[in-house]
CSV table of C-alpha atoms in Angstrom, one decimal:
chain,number,residue,atom,x,y,z
M,1,MET,CA,15.7,19.2,-22.0
M,2,LEU,CA,12.3,18.3,-21.9
M,3,SER,CA,9.6,22.1,-21.0
M,4,GLY,CA,7.0,21.1,-19.2
M,5,ILE,CA,2.8,22.0,-20.8
M,6,PRO,CA,1.6,23.4,-17.9
M,7,ILE,CA,-2.5,21.6,-16.9
M,8,PRO,CA,-5.0,23.8,-17.3
M,9,LYS,CA,-6.0,24.0,-13.4
M,10,ASP,CA,-9.7,25.9,-14.2
M,11,ALA,CA,-11.1,23.3,-16.1
M,12,VAL,CA,-15.1,22.7,-15.4
M,13,ARG,CA,-15.7,19.0,-14.4
M,14,PRO,CA,-18.0,17.4,-15.9
M,15,PRO,CA,-21.4,16.4,-13.7
M,16,GLU,CA,-19.9,13.0,-11.5
M,17,THR,CA,-22.5,10.0,-10.1
M,18,VAL,CA,-20.4,8.1,-7.7
M,19,LEU,CA,-21.5,4.1,-7.7
M,20,VAL,CA,-19.8,2.9,-4.9
M,21,ASN,CA,-20.6,-1.4,-4.1
M,22,ILE,CA,-20.0,-3.3,-1.4
M,23,THR,CA,-19.4,-7.0,0.2
M,24,PRO,CA,-18.2,-8.2,2.7
M,25,GLN,CA,-14.6,-9.3,1.3
M,26,GLU,CA,-14.7,-5.9,-0.8
M,27,THR,CA,-15.5,-2.4,-0.7
M,28,ARG,CA,-15.4,-1.2,-5.3
M,29,VAL,CA,-15.9,3.1,-5.9
M,30,ALA,CA,-16.5,3.5,-9.5
M,31,VAL,CA,-16.0,7.7,-10.7
M,32,LEU,CA,-18.6,8.2,-14.0
M,33,GLU,CA,-18.2,11.1,-15.8
M,34,GLU,CA,-21.2,11.6,-18.4
M,35,ASN,CA,-21.9,7.2,-18.0
M,36,ASN,CA,-18.0,6.7,-18.3
M,37,ILE,CA,-15.8,4.8,-15.9
M,38,CYS,CA,-12.8,7.2,-15.8
M,39,GLU,CA,-11.6,5.8,-11.7
M,40,LEU,CA,-11.3,3.2,-9.8
M,41,HIS,CA,-11.0,2.0,-6.0
M,42,ILE,CA,-11.0,-1.5,-4.7
M,43,GLU,CA,-10.2,-1.7,-1.1
M,44,ARG,CA,-10.0,-5.6,-0.3
M,45,ASN,CA,-10.4,-5.8,3.7
M,46,SER,CA,-7.6,-8.7,3.4
M,47,GLY,CA,-4.8,-5.9,2.1
M,48,HIS,CA,-6.6,-2.1,3.0
M,49,SER,CA,-4.5,0.4,1.6
M,50,LEU,CA,-1.8,1.8,4.2
M,51,VAL,CA,-1.2,5.2,2.9
M,52,GLY,CA,-2.0,7.3,5.7
M,53,ASN,CA,-1.5,4.7,8.7
M,54,ILE,CA,0.4,6.2,11.4
M,55,TYR,CA,2.9,3.4,13.3
M,56,LEU,CA,5.4,3.8,15.2
M,57,GLY,CA,8.5,2.0,13.9
M,58,VAL,CA,11.6,0.9,15.0
M,59,VAL,CA,15.1,1.5,12.7
M,60,ARG,CA,16.4,-1.6,11.9
M,61,ARG,CA,19.0,-0.3,9.0
M,62,VAL,CA,20.2,2.9,8.4
M,63,LEU,CA,22.5,3.1,4.7
M,64,PRO,CA,24.2,6.4,4.3
M,65,GLY,CA,25.7,5.4,0.7
M,66,MET,CA,21.8,5.8,0.1
M,67,GLN,CA,20.7,8.2,2.6
M,68,SER,CA,17.5,5.9,3.2
M,69,ALA,CA,16.8,4.2,6.3
M,70,PHE,CA,14.6,0.9,6.7
M,71,ILE,CA,12.0,0.6,9.5
M,72,ASP,CA,10.3,-2.3,11.0
M,73,ILE,CA,6.3,-1.4,11.4
M,74,GLY,CA,5.4,-5.0,12.0
M,75,LEU,CA,4.5,-5.9,7.6
M,76,GLU,CA,5.9,-8.4,6.2
M,77,ARG,CA,8.9,-6.0,4.5
M,78,ALA,CA,10.9,-3.8,6.4
M,79,ALA,CA,9.6,-0.3,4.7
M,80,PHE,CA,11.5,2.2,3.1
M,81,LEU,CA,12.2,5.9,5.1
M,82,HIS,CA,13.9,8.1,2.6
M,83,ILE,CA,15.9,11.3,3.6
M,84,VAL,CA,13.4,13.8,1.7
M,85,ASP,CA,11.3,12.4,3.2
M,86,VAL,CA,12.8,13.3,6.9
M,87,LEU,CA,11.3,16.1,8.6
M,88,GLU,CA,14.1,18.1,10.1
M,89,GLN,CA,15.3,17.6,5.8
M,90,ARG,CA,12.1,18.8,4.7
M,91,ARG,CA,12.2,21.4,7.3
M,92,ASN,CA,15.3,22.9,5.9
M,93,PRO,CA,15.9,21.9,2.1
M,94,GLU,CA,18.1,24.1,1.2
M,95,GLU,CA,20.5,22.5,4.0
M,96,THR,CA,22.4,18.9,3.4
M,97,GLN,CA,21.2,16.6,6.0
M,98,ARG,CA,22.4,13.5,6.7
M,99,ILE,CA,20.4,10.8,7.5
M,100,GLU,CA,22.8,8.9,9.7
M,101,HIS,CA,23.1,12.2,12.0
M,102,MET,CA,19.3,11.4,12.7
M,103,LEU,CA,18.5,7.9,13.0
M,104,PHE,CA,20.2,4.8,15.1
M,105,GLU,CA,19.9,1.3,14.3
M,106,GLY,CA,16.9,-0.2,17.2
M,107,GLN,CA,16.1,3.3,18.0
M,108,SER,CA,12.1,3.9,17.5
M,109,VAL,CA,10.5,6.4,15.3
M,110,LEU,CA,6.9,7.9,14.5
M,111,VAL,CA,6.4,7.7,10.8
M,112,GLN,CA,3.4,7.5,8.2
M,113,VAL,CA,2.9,6.0,4.9
M,114,ILE,CA,3.1,7.6,2.4
M,115,LYS,CA,3.3,4.6,-0.8
M,116,ASP,CA,1.7,1.5,-0.6
M,117,PRO,CA,4.1,-1.6,-1.0
M,118,ILE,CA,4.1,-2.1,-4.4
M,119,ASN,CA,6.1,-6.1,-5.7
M,120,THR,CA,9.2,-6.3,-4.0
M,121,LYS,CA,9.2,-2.8,-2.7
M,122,GLY,CA,7.8,-2.0,0.7
M,123,ALA,CA,6.2,0.9,2.1
M,124,ARG,CA,7.3,4.0,1.6
M,125,LEU,CA,7.6,6.3,4.4
M,126,SER,CA,8.3,9.3,5.7
M,127,THR,CA,8.7,11.3,9.7
M,128,GLN,CA,6.3,13.7,9.3
M,129,ILE,CA,2.7,13.2,10.3
M,130,SER,CA,0.3,14.7,8.4
M,131,LEU,CA,-3.9,14.6,9.6
M,132,ALA,CA,-6.8,14.8,6.4
M,133,GLY,CA,-10.5,16.2,7.4
M,134,ARG,CA,-12.9,17.4,4.9
M,135,PHE,CA,-11.3,20.7,4.5
M,136,LEU,CA,-8.1,20.6,6.0
M,137,VAL,CA,-4.5,19.1,6.8
M,138,HIS,CA,-3.5,18.9,9.8
M,139,LEU,CA,0.6,19.3,10.2
M,140,PRO,CA,1.1,19.3,13.6
M,141,GLN,CA,5.0,19.3,13.9
M,142,GLU,CA,4.5,22.3,11.6
M,143,ASP,CA,3.4,26.3,12.7
M,144,HIS,CA,3.0,27.8,8.5
M,145,ILE,CA,-1.0,27.6,7.5
M,146,GLY,CA,-0.8,26.5,3.3
M,147,ILE,CA,-3.7,26.9,0.4
M,148,SER,CA,-4.7,24.4,-2.2
M,149,GLN,CA,-3.0,25.6,-5.6
M,150,ARG,CA,-6.1,24.4,-7.1
M,151,ILE,CA,-7.1,27.6,-5.5
M,152,GLU,CA,-5.5,30.0,-7.7
M,153,ASP,CA,-7.4,33.4,-6.7
M,154,ASP,CA,-5.2,35.4,-4.6
M,155,ALA,CA,-8.1,37.1,-3.4
M,156,GLU,CA,-9.3,34.0,-2.0
M,157,ARG,CA,-6.1,32.6,-0.6
M,158,ASN,CA,-5.9,35.0,1.4
M,159,SER,CA,-9.2,35.4,2.4
M,160,LEU,CA,-9.1,31.6,3.5
M,161,ARG,CA,-5.9,32.2,5.2
M,162,GLU,CA,-7.3,35.1,7.6
M,163,ARG,CA,-10.0,32.9,8.2
M,164,LEU,CA,-8.4,29.7,9.9
M,165,THR,CA,-5.9,32.4,11.3
M,166,ASN,CA,-8.8,34.1,13.4
M,167,LEU,CA,-11.0,30.7,14.4
M,168,LEU,CA,-7.6,29.4,15.8
M,169,PRO,CA,-6.1,30.0,19.1
M,170,GLU,CA,-3.9,32.4,20.0
M,171,ASP,CA,-1.7,30.0,21.5
M,172,ALA,CA,-1.8,27.4,18.3
M,173,CYS,CA,1.6,25.9,17.5
M,174,HIS,CA,0.1,23.6,14.8
M,175,GLY,CA,0.0,23.3,10.9
M,176,TYR,CA,-2.8,23.3,8.5
M,177,ILE,CA,-3.3,23.4,4.7
M,178,ILE,CA,-6.9,24.5,3.8
M,179,ARG,CA,-7.9,22.3,1.3
M,180,THR,CA,-9.9,22.8,-2.2
M,181,ASN,CA,-13.2,22.1,-0.7
M,182,ALA,CA,-12.5,24.4,1.7
M,183,GLU,CA,-13.9,27.4,-0.5
M,184,ASN,CA,-17.2,26.5,0.1
M,185,ALA,CA,-16.5,26.0,4.0
M,186,THR,CA,-18.4,27.7,6.6
M,187,ASP,CA,-16.5,28.5,10.0
M,188,GLU,CA,-18.6,25.8,11.5
M,189,GLN,CA,-17.4,23.8,9.6
M,190,LEU,CA,-13.7,25.1,9.5
M,191,LEU,CA,-14.3,24.8,13.1
M,192,SER,CA,-15.6,21.5,13.5
M,193,ASP,CA,-12.7,19.9,11.2
M,194,ILE,CA,-10.1,21.7,14.3
M,195,HIS,CA,-11.6,20.0,16.8
M,196,TYR,CA,-11.3,16.3,14.9
M,197,LEU,CA,-8.2,16.8,13.9
M,198,THR,CA,-7.2,17.8,17.1
M,199,LYS,CA,-8.5,15.5,19.2
M,200,VAL,CA,-6.8,12.4,16.5
M,201,TRP,CA,-3.6,13.8,17.0
M,202,GLU,CA,-3.5,14.0,20.6
M,203,HIS,CA,-5.1,10.3,20.7
M,204,ILE,CA,-1.5,9.6,18.4
M,205,GLN,CA,0.7,11.0,21.0
M,206,GLU,CA,-1.2,9.2,24.0
M,207,GLN,CA,-0.4,5.8,22.3
M,208,ALA,CA,3.2,6.7,21.2
M,209,LYS,CA,3.3,7.5,24.3
M,210,THR,CA,2.2,3.6,25.8
M,211,GLN,CA,2.3,0.9,23.2
M,212,PRO,CA,5.3,-0.9,22.2
M,213,PRO,CA,6.9,-0.6,18.7
M,214,GLU,CA,5.6,-2.2,15.4
M,215,THR,CA,2.5,-1.4,16.3
M,216,LEU,CA,-0.1,0.7,14.4
M,217,LEU,CA,-1.5,4.5,16.5
M,218,TYR,CA,-3.5,5.6,13.4
M,219,GLN,CA,-5.6,4.0,10.6
M,220,ASP,CA,-6.9,6.2,8.2
M,221,LEU,CA,-10.9,6.1,7.3
M,222,PRO,CA,-12.5,3.6,4.9
M,223,LEU,CA,-13.1,3.8,1.5
M,224,SER,CA,-16.6,3.9,1.5
M,225,LEU,CA,-15.9,6.8,3.9
M,226,ARG,CA,-12.7,8.8,2.8
M,227,VAL,CA,-15.3,8.7,-0.7
M,228,LEU,CA,-17.1,11.9,1.1
M,229,ARG,CA,-14.1,13.4,2.6
M,230,ASP,CA,-11.7,12.9,-0.5
M,231,MET,CA,-14.0,12.8,-4.1
M,232,PHE,CA,-17.6,14.7,-2.7
M,233,SER,CA,-18.0,18.0,-4.8
M,234,LEU,CA,-20.1,19.9,-6.4
M,235,ASP,CA,-19.4,18.1,-9.0
M,236,THR,CA,-21.3,14.8,-7.8
M,237,GLN,CA,-24.6,14.5,-9.2
M,238,LYS,CA,-25.5,12.0,-7.0
M,239,ILE,CA,-23.4,9.0,-4.8
M,240,LEU,CA,-24.9,5.4,-5.3
M,241,VAL,CA,-24.8,2.6,-2.0
M,242,ASP,CA,-26.1,-0.4,-2.6
M,243,SER,CA,-25.2,-2.1,1.4
M,244,THR,CA,-28.2,-0.8,3.5
M,245,GLU,CA,-25.4,-0.4,6.7
M,246,ASN,CA,-22.7,1.8,5.0
M,247,HIS,CA,-26.0,4.0,3.1
M,248,ARG,CA,-26.4,4.6,7.1
M,249,ARG,CA,-22.9,4.8,8.1
M,250,MET,CA,-22.2,7.4,5.7
M,251,THR,CA,-25.5,9.8,6.1
M,252,ARG,CA,-24.5,9.8,9.5
M,253,PHE,CA,-20.6,10.2,8.5
M,254,ALA,CA,-22.2,13.5,6.1
M,255,GLU,CA,-24.2,14.6,8.5
M,256,GLN,CA,-21.4,15.1,11.3
M,257,TYR,CA,-18.9,16.2,8.2
M,258,VAL,CA,-20.0,16.6,4.7
M,259,HIS,CA,-23.2,19.0,4.5
M,260,GLY,CA,-23.2,19.1,0.9
M,261,ALA,CA,-23.3,15.2,0.3
M,262,LEU,CA,-26.5,14.5,2.7
M,263,GLY,CA,-29.2,15.4,0.0
M,264,LYS,CA,-26.9,13.5,-2.3
M,265,ILE,CA,-26.6,9.9,-0.9
M,266,GLU,CA,-28.8,7.9,-2.0
M,267,LEU,CA,-29.4,3.6,-1.4
M,268,PHE,CA,-29.6,1.7,-5.0
M,269,LYS,CA,-32.1,-0.8,-5.3
M,270,GLY,CA,-32.2,-2.4,-8.6
M,271,GLU,CA,-32.8,-5.4,-9.4
M,272,ARG,CA,-30.0,-5.9,-11.4
M,273,PRO,CA,-26.5,-5.6,-9.5
M,274,LEU,CA,-24.9,-2.0,-9.0
M,275,PHE,CA,-22.0,-2.3,-11.6
M,276,GLU,CA,-23.7,-4.2,-13.8
M,277,THR,CA,-26.7,-1.6,-14.2
M,278,HIS,CA,-23.8,0.9,-14.7
M,279,ASN,CA,-22.0,-1.1,-17.2
M,280,VAL,CA,-19.1,-1.4,-14.8
M,281,GLU,CA,-17.4,-5.0,-14.8
M,282,GLN,CA,-17.8,-4.7,-18.8
M,283,GLU,CA,-15.3,-2.0,-18.8
M,284,ILE,CA,-12.7,-3.5,-16.1
M,285,SER,CA,-13.0,-6.3,-17.9
M,286,ARG,CA,-12.2,-4.5,-20.3
M,287,ALA,CA,-9.4,-2.4,-19.2
M,288,LEU,CA,-7.2,-5.0,-18.2
M,289,GLN,CA,-6.6,-5.8,-21.4
M,290,PRO,CA,-4.1,-3.7,-24.6
M,291,ARG,CA,-5.8,-3.5,-26.6
M,292,VAL,CA,-8.2,0.2,-26.5
M,293,ASN,CA,-10.0,0.5,-29.8
M,294,LEU,CA,-11.2,4.1,-30.3
M,295,ASN,CA,-13.5,5.1,-32.5
M,296,PHE,CA,-13.6,4.3,-36.7
M,297,GLY,CA,-11.3,1.6,-36.4
M,298,SER,CA,-8.3,3.2,-34.0
M,299,TYR,CA,-7.1,2.1,-31.8
M,300,LEU,CA,-4.1,2.4,-28.6
M,301,ILE,CA,-2.0,-0.6,-27.0
M,302,ILE,CA,-1.2,0.6,-23.3
M,303,GLU,CA,1.8,-2.1,-21.7
M,304,SER,CA,3.0,-1.4,-18.5
M,305,THR,CA,6.9,-2.7,-17.0
M,306,GLU,CA,8.1,-1.6,-13.3
M,307,ALA,CA,10.3,0.1,-15.1
M,308,MET,CA,7.5,2.4,-17.3
M,309,THR,CA,4.4,2.4,-19.4
M,310,THR,CA,3.9,2.5,-23.0
M,311,ILE,CA,1.0,4.1,-25.1
M,312,ASP,CA,0.6,3.8,-28.2
M,313,VAL,CA,-1.4,5.2,-30.9
M,314,ASN,CA,-2.8,3.2,-34.0
M,315,THR,CA,-4.8,4.4,-37.2
M,316,GLY,CA,-5.2,1.1,-37.3
M,317,GLY,CA,-9.2,0.9,-40.2
M,318,PHE,CA,-9.5,4.4,-40.1
M,319,VAL,CA,-9.5,6.2,-42.7
M,320,GLY,CA,-12.4,8.8,-43.2
M,321,ALA,CA,-10.4,12.4,-43.6
M,322,ARG,CA,-9.8,14.1,-47.1
M,323,ASN,CA,-6.1,13.0,-46.6
M,324,PHE,CA,-3.4,11.5,-44.8
M,325,ASP,CA,-1.9,13.8,-42.6
M,326,GLU,CA,-5.1,14.7,-41.3
M,327,THR,CA,-6.6,11.7,-40.4
M,328,ILE,CA,-3.6,10.8,-38.0
M,329,PHE,CA,-4.0,14.5,-36.1
M,330,ARG,CA,-8.1,13.7,-36.3
M,331,THR,CA,-6.4,9.8,-34.8
M,332,ASN,CA,-3.8,11.7,-31.9
M,333,LEU,CA,-6.0,13.8,-31.2
M,334,GLU,CA,-9.0,11.5,-30.1
M,335,ALA,CA,-6.4,9.7,-28.8
M,336,CYS,CA,-5.8,12.3,-25.8
M,337,HIS,CA,-8.7,11.9,-24.2
M,338,THR,CA,-9.1,8.0,-24.0
M,339,ILE,CA,-5.5,8.1,-23.0
M,340,ALA,CA,-6.5,10.3,-20.0
M,341,ARG,CA,-8.9,8.3,-19.0
M,342,GLU,CA,-7.2,4.3,-19.2
M,343,LEU,CA,-4.7,6.6,-16.7
M,344,ARG,CA,-7.6,6.7,-14.6
M,345,LEU,CA,-9.2,4.3,-14.3
M,346,ARG,CA,-6.0,2.1,-14.1
M,347,ASN,CA,-4.3,3.8,-12.4
M,348,LEU,CA,-1.1,3.7,-14.4
M,349,GLY,CA,1.6,5.8,-12.7
M,350,GLY,CA,5.5,6.6,-12.6
M,351,ILE,CA,6.8,7.4,-16.2
M,352,ILE,CA,4.1,6.8,-19.4
M,353,ILE,CA,5.9,7.2,-22.4
M,354,ILE,CA,3.1,7.7,-25.3
M,355,ASP,CA,4.3,6.8,-28.9
M,356,PHE,CA,1.7,9.4,-31.5
M,357,ILE,CA,1.0,8.4,-34.8
M,358,ASP,CA,4.3,10.8,-36.5
M,359,MET,CA,2.8,14.4,-37.4
M,360,ALA,CA,4.3,16.1,-40.0
M,361,GLN,CA,3.2,19.9,-39.6
M,362,GLU,CA,4.9,21.7,-36.2
M,363,ALA,CA,0.7,22.8,-35.8
M,364,HIS,CA,-0.7,19.7,-35.5
M,365,ARG,CA,2.2,19.1,-32.4
M,366,GLU,CA,1.4,21.4,-30.9
M,367,ALA,CA,-2.5,20.8,-30.8
M,368,VAL,CA,-2.1,17.0,-29.5
M,369,LEU,CA,-0.6,18.7,-26.8
M,370,GLN,CA,-2.4,21.3,-26.1
M,371,GLU,CA,-5.9,18.1,-25.6
M,372,LEU,CA,-3.8,15.9,-24.0
M,373,ALA,CA,-3.6,19.1,-21.3
M,374,LYS,CA,-6.9,19.5,-21.3
M,375,ALA,CA,-7.8,15.6,-20.8
M,376,LEU,CA,-5.1,15.7,-18.3
M,377,ALA,CA,-7.2,18.8,-16.7
M,378,PHE,CA,-9.5,16.7,-14.4
M,379,ASP,CA,-6.6,13.7,-13.0
M,380,ARG,CA,-7.4,13.8,-9.3
M,381,THR,CA,-3.7,12.7,-8.8
M,382,ARG,CA,-0.4,14.6,-9.6
M,383,VAL,CA,0.8,14.9,-13.7
M,384,THR,CA,3.7,16.4,-15.4
M,385,LEU,CA,3.5,16.5,-19.1
M,386,ASN,CA,6.9,16.7,-20.3
M,387,GLY,CA,6.3,17.1,-24.4
M,388,PHE,CA,7.7,15.5,-27.0
M,389,THR,CA,11.3,13.5,-27.3
M,390,SER,CA,13.8,14.3,-29.2
M,391,LEU,CA,12.9,10.7,-30.7
M,392,GLY,CA,9.3,12.3,-31.2
M,393,LEU,CA,7.3,10.7,-28.0
M,394,VAL,CA,5.6,12.3,-25.6
M,395,GLU,CA,6.5,12.1,-21.4
M,396,LEU,CA,4.4,12.1,-19.2
M,397,THR,CA,5.1,11.5,-15.1
M,398,ARG,CA,1.7,10.3,-13.2
M,399,LYS,CA,2.7,10.4,-8.9
M,400,ARG,CA,2.0,6.7,-8.3
M,401,SER,CA,1.0,5.8,-5.0
M,402,ARG,CA,-1.3,2.7,-5.2
M,403,GLU,CA,-1.3,-0.2,-6.8
M,404,ASN,CA,-2.3,-0.2,-10.4
M,405,LEU,CA,-5.8,-2.5,-11.4
M,406,SER,CA,-3.8,-5.0,-13.5
M,407,GLN,CA,-1.9,-5.8,-9.2
M,408,ILE,CA,-4.8,-5.5,-7.6
M,409,LEU,CA,-6.8,-8.0,-9.9
M,410,CYS,CA,-4.2,-10.4,-11.6
M,411,GLU,CA,-1.4,-12.5,-10.7
M,412,PRO,CA,1.7,-13.4,-13.6
M,413,CYS,CA,0.9,-16.7,-15.6
M,414,PRO,CA,1.9,-19.4,-14.4
M,415,SER,CA,2.7,-21.5,-17.1
M,416,CYS,CA,4.9,-17.7,-18.6
M,417,GLN,CA,5.7,-16.1,-15.4
M,418,GLY,CA,4.8,-13.5,-16.4
M,419,ARG,CA,6.5,-13.1,-19.6
M,420,GLY,CA,3.1,-13.4,-21.7
M,421,ARG,CA,4.9,-15.3,-24.0
M,422,LEU,CA,4.9,-20.1,-23.4
M,423,LYS,CA,7.9,-21.8,-25.7
M,424,THR,CA,6.3,-23.2,-28.4
M,425,PRO,CA,5.7,-27.4,-28.0
M,426,GLN,CA,8.5,-27.8,-31.0
M,427,THR,CA,11.3,-25.8,-28.6
M,428,ILE,CA,10.4,-27.7,-25.4
M,429,CYS,CA,10.6,-31.3,-27.5
M,430,TYR,CA,14.3,-29.7,-28.6
M,431,GLU,CA,14.8,-28.8,-25.2
M,432,ILE,CA,14.1,-32.0,-23.8
M,433,GLN,CA,16.5,-34.0,-26.0
M,434,ARG,CA,19.3,-32.3,-24.9
M,435,GLU,CA,18.5,-32.7,-21.6
M,436,ILE,CA,18.2,-37.2,-22.0
M,437,VAL,CA,21.8,-36.2,-24.0
M,438,ARG,CA,22.9,-34.8,-20.9
M,439,GLU,CA,21.0,-37.4,-18.6
M,440,ALA,CA,22.5,-40.4,-20.4
M,441,ARG,CA,26.7,-39.4,-19.8
M,442,ARG,CA,25.6,-39.1,-15.8
M,443,TYR,CA,24.0,-42.2,-15.5
M,444,ASP,CA,24.0,-45.4,-16.3
M,445,VAL,CA,20.0,-46.4,-16.9
M,446,GLN,CA,17.5,-48.8,-18.7
M,447,SER,CA,15.0,-46.8,-20.3
M,448,PHE,CA,13.7,-42.5,-20.2
M,449,ARG,CA,9.9,-41.5,-19.9
M,450,ILE,CA,9.3,-38.5,-21.0
M,451,LEU,CA,6.1,-36.5,-18.9
M,452,ALA,CA,4.7,-33.5,-20.3
M,453,ALA,CA,1.6,-31.6,-22.0
M,454,PRO,CA,-0.8,-33.2,-25.1
M,455,ASN,CA,0.4,-31.3,-26.9
M,456,VAL,CA,4.1,-31.8,-26.5
M,457,ILE,CA,4.0,-35.4,-26.6
M,458,ASP,CA,1.1,-35.2,-29.7
M,459,LEU,CA,5.1,-33.9,-32.0
M,460,PHE,CA,7.0,-36.4,-30.6
M,461,LEU,CA,4.8,-39.1,-31.9
M,462,ASP,CA,4.6,-37.1,-35.5
M,463,GLU,CA,6.3,-34.4,-36.5
M,464,GLU,CA,9.0,-34.7,-34.2
M,465,SER,CA,8.8,-39.0,-34.0
M,466,GLN,CA,12.1,-39.5,-36.4
M,467,SER,CA,14.2,-37.0,-34.1
M,468,LEU,CA,13.3,-38.9,-31.2
M,469,ALA,CA,13.9,-42.5,-33.3
M,470,MET,CA,17.6,-40.7,-33.9
M,471,LEU,CA,17.7,-39.9,-30.5
M,472,ILE,CA,17.0,-43.3,-29.3
M,473,ASP,CA,19.4,-45.0,-31.3
M,474,PHE,CA,22.3,-42.6,-30.1
M,475,ILE,CA,22.2,-43.5,-26.8
M,476,GLY,CA,21.2,-47.1,-27.0
M,477,LYS,CA,18.5,-46.9,-24.2
M,478,PRO,CA,14.9,-46.9,-25.3
M,479,ILE,CA,12.4,-44.0,-24.7
M,480,SER,CA,8.9,-43.7,-23.9
M,481,LEU,CA,6.5,-41.2,-23.7
M,482,ALA,CA,3.2,-40.4,-21.2
M,483,VAL,CA,0.9,-38.0,-21.3
M,484,GLU,CA,0.1,-35.3,-18.3
M,485,THR,CA,-3.0,-33.6,-18.8
M,486,ALA,CA,-2.3,-31.2,-15.1
M,487,TYR,CA,1.7,-29.9,-17.1
M,488,THR,CA,2.0,-26.5,-19.0
M,489,GLN,CA,2.7,-26.4,-22.3
M,490,GLU,CA,5.7,-25.1,-20.4
M,491,GLN,CA,6.1,-28.3,-17.5
M,492,TYR,CA,8.0,-31.8,-18.5
M,493,ASP,CA,9.3,-33.9,-16.4
M,494,ILE,CA,12.0,-37.2,-17.8
M,495,VAL,CA,12.2,-40.2,-15.4
M,496,LEU,CA,15.3,-41.8,-15.8
M,497,LEU,CA,14.5,-46.4,-15.2
């Protein structure tokens, strides 16, 4: 059983610069810390994130064995609702509820997306509705006031709870979570959030009464405005936007909801594109590669699968320290900050296993864990650091809420079907010969023709020419060869003539 390593909550964040690149097709947001890109958010017009959207769904299947249900909300794949995300279960976590006692097929139910569809998995839903504002999260089905865990000072927590309680109407029966941004908010700003979120919920309720099932009732803000609502903080030095229209839109939103951001939103007018000027395009290309170079020749290898992400730390050519143990220790320490940055940049989630270079000294292992914990403290996404396993690997988990960078920008290779490997031309030659033997036994034909990629045909004419001649003698039929330049290395056809 691994013991969790606490992630520091009082880490001083470095100054941030936010770049907002907007085209008719997509919006891209890059967050730079000390001129290093550490976060990248992409929202395409053809595939908006669904997280936060509220739908009037229809129950299609209830699965008592899995304590879950499939809900149709009008998407290509049915969405998934587990018992732990049903409001009644969340209200009474100690009591065991049964989903088949709460839902039935054909029932209309108000649901909110909490995870986007990823790969073959449909969206994940919750029946507990929450509406995010600038300073508050509105919980219309609850009646308590919660405080962000990032606000640790007890006096500050009590003060904020008391302020919000005094601002709410006496007959208020809705709940709220006070966000970290509320620490410096005025009463007027909190009241503005309350009025805005109350109106949004009233509109959703009205829509739910009149709209047919599978209807989208509420959609979260576009990425360009979520930057101001969710990412802007006192650490944000400036927000550069390269679209005049969206600069005006963001400024109007800031005037109404995020006054502190007003003087920091700037229209970028450089001769070169915004992302190119700040070297972001090059960093995006690098983030799609498995290898990440560190200083002095050491490097990381990052490989993601559907089950988990593995990160391997290698010294490479780094031999600069006084002794071998010191070289390993310094490499692992440097890797900690790069790993934390790459997790944010690539948006890697789920189970993450790090194979640091083996350290003989327990003090070095503990120092590396503490350094990794400090580096992870800047992550906006929830991270749990579990420490070293019995195999000497570091295990951590990072909340997965949307597709990672590779899933957004890439697709499986059509040549290798996503395996990352191709069969060799020699392997394909032998496959073709075996198939010809099978076909010769099944059909009485005059001859065979092999259609294949150039390098496969070249192999048949050179190194495998003798085996091809032996095959012709064995089946007693002529075999001709034809090059298909459009074929990939693994593609071929055998034509019966």
